[in-house]
Coordinates of C-alpha atoms in Angstrom, one line a residue:
M1 CA 66.4 106.4 114.2
N2 CA 69.8 104.4 113.8
D3 CA 71.5 101.7 115.4
T4 CA 74.1 104.1 116.8
I5 CA 72.0 106.7 117.8
R6 CA 70.0 104.3 119.9
L7 CA 72.5 103.4 121.6
A8 CA 73.8 106.2 122.6
L9 CA 70.8 107.5 124.4
A10 CA 70.6 103.2 125.5
V11 CA 74.1 104.5 127.3
A12 CA 72.8 108.2 128.4
A13 CA 70.2 107.2 130.5
A14 CA 72.0 104.3 131.7
P15 CA 75.5 105.2 131.6
A16 CA 76.4 101.7 134.1
D17 CA 75.1 99.2 131.9
A18 CA 78.1 97.5 130.2
A19 CA 75.9 95.1 127.7
A20 CA 74.8 98.9 126.4
R21 CA 78.0 99.9 126.6
R22 CA 79.6 97.0 124.4
A23 CA 76.5 97.0 122.1
F24 CA 77.5 100.6 121.6
A25 CA 81.5 99.9 121.2
V26 CA 80.7 97.5 119.0
A27 CA 78.1 99.7 116.6
L28 CA 80.5 102.3 116.7
A29 CA 83.9 100.0 115.4
K30 CA 81.2 98.9 112.3
G31 CA 80.3 102.2 111.6
G32 CA 84.4 103.3 111.4
E33 CA 84.4 105.3 114.5
A34 CA 87.5 103.7 116.0
R35 CA 88.5 106.7 118.3
A36 CA 85.3 106.5 119.6
A37 CA 84.5 103.0 120.3
L38 CA 88.3 102.8 122.2
D39 CA 86.1 105.3 124.5
Q40 CA 83.8 103.6 124.9
Y41 CA 85.4 100.1 125.7
R42 CA 87.5 102.0 128.2
A43 CA 84.8 103.3 130.0
L44 CA 83.4 99.9 130.3
L45 CA 86.8 98.4 131.6
A46 CA 86.3 100.9 134.1
L47 CA 82.8 99.0 134.4
R48 CA 84.0 95.8 134.7
P49 CA 88.5 95.9 135.2
N50 CA 89.7 93.2 133.3
D51 CA 86.8 91.9 131.4
P52 CA 88.9 89.8 128.6
D53 CA 86.2 90.1 126.0
A54 CA 86.3 94.3 126.8
A55 CA 90.1 94.3 126.8
A56 CA 90.7 92.4 123.6
D57 CA 88.5 94.5 121.9
M58 CA 90.1 97.5 123.5
G59 CA 93.4 96.6 122.1
L60 CA 92.1 95.8 118.4
M61 CA 90.5 100.1 118.7
A62 CA 93.9 101.1 119.6
R63 CA 95.8 99.4 117.1
R64 CA 93.5 101.2 114.7
C65 CA 93.8 104.1 116.0
G66 CA 97.7 104.0 116.7
R67 CA 97.4 104.8 120.7
E68 CA 99.1 100.9 121.7
E69 CA 101.3 102.2 123.5
E70 CA 98.2 104.0 126.2
V71 CA 96.4 100.7 126.5
L72 CA 99.2 97.9 127.1
P73 CA 99.0 98.8 130.7
V74 CA 96.0 97.3 130.9
L75 CA 96.1 94.1 128.3
R76 CA 98.7 93.0 130.3
R77 CA 96.8 93.2 133.9
A78 CA 93.7 91.9 132.5
A79 CA 95.8 88.7 130.8
D80 CA 97.5 88.1 133.4
A81 CA 94.2 87.7 135.4
H82 CA 93.0 85.3 132.5
P83 CA 96.1 83.3 131.7
R84 CA 93.7 81.1 129.5
H85 CA 91.6 82.7 127.2
A86 CA 93.5 83.0 123.9
R87 CA 92.1 85.5 122.2
L88 CA 93.3 87.9 124.8
W89 CA 96.9 86.5 124.6
Q90 CA 96.8 86.9 120.6
V91 CA 95.7 90.9 120.8
L92 CA 98.4 91.2 123.2
G93 CA 100.7 90.0 121.3
L94 CA 99.4 92.6 118.1
I95 CA 99.8 95.2 120.0
Y96 CA 103.3 94.6 121.1
R97 CA 104.7 93.9 117.0
S98 CA 102.9 97.0 116.3
L99 CA 105.4 98.4 119.1
D100 CA 108.3 96.4 118.0
E101 CA 108.9 94.6 121.0
M102 CA 109.4 91.3 118.9
E103 CA 110.0 89.4 122.0
A104 CA 107.3 90.0 124.4
S105 CA 104.6 89.5 121.5
I106 CA 106.5 86.1 120.3
A107 CA 105.9 84.6 124.3
S108 CA 102.6 85.5 123.4
F109 CA 101.3 84.0 120.1
D110 CA 103.4 81.3 122.2
H111 CA 101.1 81.4 125.0
A112 CA 98.2 81.7 123.2
A113 CA 99.2 78.7 120.4
A114 CA 99.7 76.5 123.4
L115 CA 95.1 77.0 124.5
A116 CA 94.3 77.5 120.4
P117 CA 96.7 74.7 118.9
R118 CA 93.9 75.6 115.8
D119 CA 93.3 78.6 115.5
V120 CA 95.0 80.1 111.8
L121 CA 94.9 83.7 113.3
I122 CA 97.0 82.8 115.9
A123 CA 99.0 80.9 114.1
H124 CA 99.4 83.3 111.2
G125 CA 100.1 86.4 114.2
R126 CA 103.2 83.2 115.5
A127 CA 104.4 83.5 112.6
R128 CA 104.5 87.0 111.8
S129 CA 106.1 88.2 114.1
L130 CA 109.0 85.3 114.2
F131 CA 109.4 86.5 110.4
D132 CA 109.4 90.4 112.2
A133 CA 111.8 89.2 114.0
G134 CA 114.4 88.0 111.6
L135 CA 113.9 84.3 113.0
P136 CA 113.2 80.7 111.7
S137 CA 109.5 81.6 110.9
A138 CA 108.3 79.1 107.3
E139 CA 107.6 76.2 110.1
C140 CA 105.4 78.1 111.7
F141 CA 103.8 79.7 108.5
E142 CA 103.5 76.3 107.3
Q143 CA 101.8 75.3 109.7
A144 CA 99.1 78.1 109.7
H145 CA 99.0 77.1 106.1
R146 CA 98.2 73.7 107.0
L147 CA 95.3 74.5 108.8
A148 CA 93.9 77.5 106.2
P149 CA 95.3 75.8 102.9
H150 CA 93.7 78.3 101.1
D151 CA 94.1 81.6 103.0
K152 CA 96.0 83.9 101.3
S153 CA 97.6 86.5 103.7
V154 CA 98.9 82.8 104.6
I155 CA 100.3 81.7 101.9
A156 CA 102.2 86.1 101.4
G157 CA 103.5 85.3 104.5
L158 CA 104.8 81.7 104.1
A159 CA 106.1 82.8 100.3
A160 CA 108.1 85.6 101.8
A161 CA 109.6 83.5 105.2
L162 CA 110.8 80.8 102.9
N163 CA 112.3 83.7 100.2
G164 CA 114.0 85.2 103.2
E165 CA 115.2 81.9 104.4
G166 CA 116.8 81.2 101.2
R167 CA 114.5 79.3 99.9
S168 CA 113.3 82.0 96.9
A169 CA 112.3 79.5 94.2
D170 CA 110.4 77.0 96.5
G171 CA 108.2 80.6 97.9
A172 CA 107.7 81.4 93.7
T173 CA 106.1 77.5 93.3
L174 CA 103.9 77.9 96.2
L175 CA 102.9 80.5 94.4
E176 CA 102.3 79.2 91.4
E177 CA 100.2 76.6 92.7
E178 CA 98.4 79.1 94.4
L179 CA 97.9 81.1 91.3
A180 CA 97.0 78.0 88.8
R181 CA 94.1 77.7 91.4
A182 CA 92.8 81.0 91.7
P183 CA 94.3 82.9 88.7
T184 CA 92.7 86.0 89.6
W185 CA 94.7 86.4 92.7
W186 CA 96.1 89.6 91.0
E187 CA 97.7 90.5 94.9
G188 CA 99.8 87.3 94.8
H189 CA 100.9 88.0 91.1
A190 CA 102.4 90.6 91.8
T191 CA 104.3 88.9 94.5
L192 CA 105.6 86.7 92.6
T193 CA 106.2 89.4 89.7
R194 CA 109.0 91.1 92.4
Y195 CA 110.0 87.9 93.0
R196 CA 111.1 86.7 89.7
W197 CA 112.0 89.8 88.8
A198 CA 114.7 90.0 92.1
M199 CA 116.0 87.0 91.1
G200 CA 117.3 87.5 88.0
D201 CA 114.0 87.4 85.7
R202 CA 113.8 89.9 83.1
T203 CA 111.6 88.1 80.5
G204 CA 109.5 86.1 81.8
F205 CA 109.6 87.8 85.1
T206 CA 105.2 88.7 84.4
R207 CA 104.3 84.5 82.8
S208 CA 101.6 84.4 85.7
L209 CA 99.5 86.9 84.2
E210 CA 100.0 86.6 81.2
E211 CA 98.7 82.6 81.7
A212 CA 95.6 84.0 83.9
L213 CA 94.6 86.5 80.8
Q214 CA 94.2 84.0 78.6
S215 CA 91.4 81.8 81.6
A216 CA 90.3 85.3 82.6
P217 CA 90.5 87.1 79.8
G218 CA 87.8 90.4 80.8
D219 CA 89.2 90.6 84.7
I220 CA 90.2 93.9 84.5
D221 CA 92.7 94.3 88.1
L222 CA 94.7 91.4 86.2
W223 CA 95.3 94.2 83.1
R224 CA 95.9 97.2 85.3
E225 CA 98.9 94.6 87.5
L226 CA 100.0 93.5 84.5
L227 CA 100.3 97.3 82.8
I228 CA 101.6 98.4 86.1
T229 CA 104.3 96.6 86.9
H230 CA 105.3 96.6 82.6
I231 CA 105.5 100.9 84.3
H232 CA 108.1 100.1 87.0
A233 CA 109.4 98.7 84.3
N234 CA 109.9 101.4 82.4
N235 CA 108.6 99.1 79.1
Y236 CA 106.8 101.7 78.5
D237 CA 106.1 100.5 74.7
A238 CA 104.8 96.7 75.8
A239 CA 102.5 98.5 78.4
L240 CA 101.1 100.7 75.1
E241 CA 101.1 97.2 73.9
I242 CA 99.0 95.6 76.3
V243 CA 96.3 98.1 76.4
A244 CA 95.8 97.9 72.5
R245 CA 95.7 94.3 74.3
G246 CA 93.2 94.2 76.9
R247 CA 90.7 97.2 74.9
A248 CA 90.3 93.9 71.7
V249 CA 89.1 91.1 74.9
A250 CA 88.2 93.4 77.5
G251 CA 86.2 96.6 76.0
P252 CA 86.5 100.2 76.4
H253 CA 87.8 100.6 79.9
P254 CA 89.7 104.1 82.3
M255 CA 91.7 102.2 83.7
F256 CA 93.5 101.2 79.7
D257 CA 92.4 105.7 78.6
A258 CA 94.8 106.7 81.9
N259 CA 98.0 104.4 81.6
E260 CA 97.6 104.9 77.6
A261 CA 97.8 108.6 78.9
T262 CA 100.8 108.0 81.3
C263 CA 102.8 106.3 78.5
H264 CA 102.5 108.2 75.9
A265 CA 103.7 111.2 78.3
E266 CA 106.8 109.6 79.9
L267 CA 107.6 108.6 76.4
G268 CA 107.3 112.3 75.5
N269 CA 104.5 111.7 72.9
V270 CA 103.2 115.1 73.7
E271 CA 100.8 115.6 71.3
A272 CA 99.1 112.2 72.0
A273 CA 99.2 112.7 75.7
D274 CA 97.4 115.9 75.1
R275 CA 94.7 114.6 73.0
L276 CA 94.0 111.6 75.9
F277 CA 94.7 113.7 79.3
A278 CA 92.7 115.8 77.7
A279 CA 89.7 112.8 77.2
I280 CA 90.1 111.9 80.6
G281 CA 89.0 115.2 82.2
P282 CA 89.8 115.4 85.8
A283 CA 90.5 112.1 87.1
A284 CA 89.1 110.5 90.6
D285 CA 92.5 108.9 90.6
F286 CA 95.2 111.1 92.0
T287 CA 97.7 108.6 90.6
V288 CA 96.4 109.6 86.6
T289 CA 96.7 113.5 88.4
L290 CA 99.7 112.5 89.3
R291 CA 101.4 111.6 86.0
Q292 CA 99.9 114.6 84.1
V293 CA 101.0 116.8 86.4
R294 CA 104.6 115.4 85.4
H295 CA 103.6 116.0 82.0
Y296 CA 103.1 119.8 82.2
M297 CA 106.4 120.4 83.8
R298 CA 108.1 118.3 81.1
T299 CA 106.2 120.4 78.3
G300 CA 106.9 123.8 80.6
R301 CA 103.4 124.1 81.2
L302 CA 103.8 124.9 84.7
V303 CA 101.3 127.4 85.4
E304 CA 98.4 124.1 84.7
A305 CA 100.8 121.5 86.4
E306 CA 100.8 124.0 89.5
R307 CA 97.0 124.6 89.1
L308 CA 96.7 120.0 89.9
A309 CA 99.1 120.3 92.2
V310 CA 98.0 122.5 94.8
E311 CA 94.6 121.2 94.4
A312 CA 95.5 117.5 95.1
T313 CA 97.4 119.4 98.2
E314 CA 94.7 120.6 99.6
A315 CA 92.9 117.6 98.8
G316 CA 94.8 115.5 101.0
E317 CA 97.1 114.2 98.2
D318 CA 101.5 115.0 100.1
A319 CA 102.4 112.8 97.2
Y320 CA 102.4 116.3 94.8
W321 CA 104.4 118.4 97.1
P322 CA 107.5 117.6 95.6
Y323 CA 106.3 118.6 92.6
L324 CA 104.8 122.0 94.3
A325 CA 108.5 123.2 95.5
T326 CA 110.5 122.6 92.3
I327 CA 107.4 124.3 89.9
W328 CA 108.1 127.3 93.4
R329 CA 112.1 127.5 93.1
M330 CA 111.4 127.3 89.1
T331 CA 109.3 130.9 89.5
G332 CA 110.6 132.3 92.3
N333 CA 107.9 131.4 94.8
P334 CA 108.2 132.2 98.2
M335 CA 106.4 129.6 98.6
W336 CA 108.9 127.5 98.3
E337 CA 111.3 128.7 101.3
W338 CA 108.4 128.1 103.6
L339 CA 107.7 124.2 102.2
E340 CA 110.9 123.7 102.0
G341 CA 113.6 126.4 102.9
D342 CA 113.7 126.2 106.5
Q343 CA 117.3 124.8 107.6
R344 CA 116.2 123.0 111.1
L345 CA 113.6 120.6 108.4
V346 CA 117.0 118.6 107.7
G347 CA 119.0 117.6 110.6
T348 CA 122.5 115.1 110.6
Y349 CA 123.5 113.0 113.6
D350 CA 126.3 111.7 114.7
L351 CA 125.9 108.3 116.0
Y352 CA 128.6 106.6 115.9
G353 CA 129.6 106.2 118.9
A354 CA 126.0 105.5 119.8
V355 CA 125.6 102.7 117.5
G356 CA 128.7 99.8 118.8
S357 CA 130.9 98.5 116.1
M358 CA 130.1 99.3 113.2
E359 CA 132.2 96.5 111.5
A360 CA 129.5 94.2 113.1
L361 CA 126.9 96.0 112.2
A362 CA 127.6 95.9 108.4
E363 CA 128.5 92.3 108.6
T364 CA 124.5 91.5 110.5
L365 CA 123.5 94.4 107.5
R366 CA 125.2 92.2 104.7
S367 CA 123.9 89.0 105.6
L368 CA 120.3 89.7 105.1
H369 CA 120.9 90.9 101.5
T370 CA 119.5 87.3 99.9
S371 CA 118.4 89.3 96.6
V372 CA 120.3 89.1 93.0
Q373 CA 118.8 92.1 91.7
Q374 CA 117.4 95.5 92.6
P375 CA 113.5 95.5 93.8
L376 CA 111.2 96.6 90.8
D377 CA 109.3 99.3 91.8
Q378 CA 112.0 101.2 94.2
S379 CA 114.8 103.7 93.3
L380 CA 117.5 102.1 93.7
R381 CA 120.0 101.4 90.9
G382 CA 122.5 99.0 90.8
G383 CA 121.8 96.8 94.4
T384 CA 120.2 95.0 96.7
Q385 CA 117.8 95.8 99.5
T386 CA 115.5 94.2 102.4
D387 CA 112.6 92.7 103.3
G388 CA 110.2 93.3 106.2
M389 CA 111.3 96.2 108.7
L390 CA 114.4 95.9 109.1
F391 CA 113.9 98.2 113.1
S392 CA 111.5 94.8 114.5
R393 CA 115.1 92.6 113.7
L394 CA 116.2 91.2 117.7
E395 CA 120.0 91.1 115.8
P396 CA 121.7 92.8 119.0
E397 CA 123.7 95.2 116.4
V398 CA 119.6 96.6 114.6
K399 CA 119.1 96.9 118.0
R400 CA 120.7 99.2 119.2
L401 CA 120.7 101.4 116.5
R402 CA 116.7 101.3 116.2
A403 CA 117.8 102.9 120.3
A404 CA 120.2 105.5 118.9
V405 CA 117.8 106.5 115.6
K406 CA 114.6 106.5 117.8
D407 CA 116.8 109.5 120.0
A408 CA 118.1 111.2 117.6
V409 CA 114.1 111.3 115.9
T410 CA 113.9 112.6 119.2
Q411 CA 116.0 115.4 119.1
H412 CA 116.1 116.4 115.5
V413 CA 111.4 116.9 115.8
A414 CA 112.1 118.7 119.5
Q415 CA 113.8 121.7 117.3
L416 CA 111.0 121.7 114.3
P417 CA 109.7 125.3 113.5
P418 CA 106.5 126.2 115.0
R419 CA 103.2 123.5 114.3
D420 CA 101.7 124.7 111.2
M421 CA 98.7 123.2 110.0
K422 CA 99.0 124.1 106.5
H423 CA 102.6 122.6 106.7
P424 CA 103.0 119.0 105.4
Q425 CA 105.7 118.1 108.3
L426 CA 104.9 120.9 110.7
R427 CA 100.8 120.0 111.3
H428 CA 101.7 117.0 113.2
R429 CA 101.7 117.8 116.7
R430 CA 104.7 116.7 118.8
G431 CA 105.3 114.5 121.7
S432 CA 103.9 111.3 120.4
P433 CA 106.5 107.8 120.5
V434 CA 108.4 107.7 117.7
R435 CA 107.1 105.1 115.7
F436 CA 108.4 103.7 112.1
S437 CA 106.4 103.1 109.2
G438 CA 109.1 101.2 107.6
S439 CA 112.5 100.3 107.6
W440 CA 115.4 98.5 105.7
S441 CA 119.8 98.6 104.7
V442 CA 120.7 99.4 101.2
R443 CA 123.6 97.4 99.6
L444 CA 124.5 99.7 96.6
T445 CA 127.8 98.3 94.9
S446 CA 130.1 100.0 91.5
G447 CA 128.0 102.3 90.0
G448 CA 124.7 102.5 92.2
S449 CA 122.4 105.1 93.4
H450 CA 119.1 106.4 94.2
V451 CA 116.8 107.9 91.9
N452 CA 115.2 111.0 93.0
H453 CA 112.1 110.4 94.7
I454 CA 110.4 110.2 97.7
H455 CA 107.9 109.1 100.6
P456 CA 104.2 110.1 100.6
A457 CA 103.7 107.4 103.6
G458 CA 105.9 108.8 105.9
W459 CA 107.0 112.0 107.4
F460 CA 110.2 112.6 108.4
S461 CA 112.5 110.1 105.9
S462 CA 116.0 109.2 106.6
A463 CA 120.1 108.0 105.4
F464 CA 122.3 106.4 107.5
Y465 CA 125.5 105.8 106.6
V466 CA 127.0 101.4 107.4
A467 CA 129.7 101.9 105.3
L468 CA 131.1 104.0 102.3
P469 CA 134.1 102.9 99.6
D470 CA 137.4 104.9 100.3
E471 CA 137.9 108.3 98.8
T472 CA 140.2 106.5 96.4
R473 CA 137.2 104.6 95.0
H474 CA 134.2 106.6 95.0
G475 CA 134.8 108.1 91.4
A476 CA 134.0 112.1 90.7
A477 CA 133.5 115.0 92.8
A478 CA 130.0 114.1 95.2
A479 CA 130.0 111.1 94.0
G480 CA 127.6 109.4 96.5
W481 CA 126.3 112.2 98.2
L482 CA 122.7 112.6 98.9
T483 CA 120.8 115.3 96.7
L484 CA 118.2 117.1 98.6
G485 CA 115.6 118.7 96.0
E486 CA 116.5 117.6 93.1
P487 CA 113.7 116.2 90.3
P488 CA 113.9 113.1 88.9
A489 CA 116.2 113.1 85.6
D490 CA 113.7 112.2 83.3
L491 CA 111.5 115.1 83.6
H492 CA 114.2 117.1 82.4
L493 CA 114.0 120.4 84.2
G494 CA 117.2 121.5 84.8
V495 CA 116.8 121.9 88.5
S496 CA 119.8 121.6 90.8
P497 CA 119.7 119.7 94.3
F498 CA 119.4 122.6 96.9
R499 CA 122.1 121.1 99.4
L500 CA 124.0 117.9 98.7
V501 CA 125.2 115.8 102.1
E502 CA 128.8 114.1 102.1
P503 CA 127.8 110.8 103.4
K504 CA 130.1 109.9 106.5
P505 CA 130.2 106.4 108.7
G506 CA 128.2 106.9 111.4
Q507 CA 126.0 109.2 110.3
L508 CA 122.5 110.2 110.1
V509 CA 120.5 112.4 108.1
L510 CA 116.9 113.6 108.8
F511 CA 115.2 114.7 105.9
P512 CA 111.3 115.6 105.2
S513 CA 109.4 112.2 103.3
T514 CA 107.7 114.5 100.9
M515 CA 111.3 116.5 100.5
W516 CA 113.1 114.9 96.5
H517 CA 116.3 113.0 97.3
G518 CA 118.4 110.7 96.2
T519 CA 122.1 110.1 95.7
R520 CA 125.0 110.8 93.0
P521 CA 126.9 108.0 91.3
F522 CA 129.5 106.2 93.0
A523 CA 133.0 104.6 91.2
Q524 CA 134.1 101.0 93.0
G525 CA 133.1 99.7 96.0
E526 CA 130.5 99.4 98.2
R527 CA 127.6 101.5 100.2
M528 CA 125.6 100.4 102.8
T529 CA 122.9 102.2 104.7
V530 CA 120.3 101.8 106.7
A531 CA 116.8 103.9 106.1
F532 CA 113.4 104.3 107.4
D533 CA 110.3 106.5 107.6
V534 CA 109.2 108.3 110.8
A535 CA 104.9 107.4 110.5
P536 CA 103.3 110.3 111.2
P537 CA 101.8 111.1 114.8
V538 CA 98.3 110.1 115.3

């Protein structure tokens, strides 16, 4: 009999035994059963109201389950009853931050930090809340860094804070120093390469990875990061050279095989890609199979592509839905109507009067665009994108926009077709509070556009138009318009969008996150938008 079953029997035999219930909750949490653990902590708090440790543990479980709003009143009562319990106030700060209630999160972390000034988790959490709120946070990150000089998450946060405060070079130096000490920290290399790319470095942006591989030539994670970085930059020939170098020093590895196949497929080397994908066989990594689907579609083998994509969606991989949508449109399969054809999936909402001054919002957003180049691994071309969670910021213009957006999302969800458990958007339950999994601003300049892409981690995605070029500077017809349903150009499929949406200041467009979307290039001027992903309900 394992410990979890034994503890469950003990709780059943003595439901008022607080110690047994606590032990059962801990065992459930360790076993990955967060929702069951949350129920046990609720029961424990019914036995011992305002128990500070049980309340803190319940908050952490609620955060894992996406149930923060449900437990917040209980946590507040417990915190009020235990004003000197630092961990409880820390968890309260985490809960508020998850709910984007940043003033309350900062106040809770301030209280916790005053009680435990040398607790690195509290110091780091306080810095994170300040950063997410758009307030100066580098000093607080530096305090956490002094407490834990080699904590990788603290270093990454400090680098982001320095970058956000206009000190990109200092952030890069910080990462370089830690990478010199810990050269196999591939996540740090990934961050540093993105920073260098955004600062305009197109030749040496991967040099930290190259230097690290000199001291750790057999590290597959470093080779993988170097390859993925060049693939994101569309440097497929360079990536093939890296594959050859990697095999020569690290030996054969499936990672090299998969990336070699990917590069040949993207370069249009059909015979080489076919041979390599056949040698790989059924891939355990869904990203490899996705590249194979793209290869089959690019070479006209829609039946093979559809088979792989259907298998992947049945396994829960939402990134394949737009490929199926394209295949079904190309083959006249009525399943496309089921997937994307219902007009209620896409909505447009006029928020002009609800967000206050559009000019003030545009000026606020412009001040946040501190990088000089487009991000390495994003869809925009000819512009910049803000870092961090835009909707967590405290600027009044952003807060008004967020409130208006939440109302529009609620309205959109309310008019959706009935639930369909097989549909990627309609399978989710309704009525949950609106949550965002990402929010950012994009500023495109003359010739700017978005390549067609999706957001597979979202539920519904968006475009809110803040500033647009005047009509005399747009250029060709439909310049700058939003495209829906058009696959990426590099697939060479000749499939047009099924809908074009004309941008208008103050207009919000909502569409499924798994639907292809992009924008037509425009000739001159500035195009400022806000985008976000609505998180799937839990």
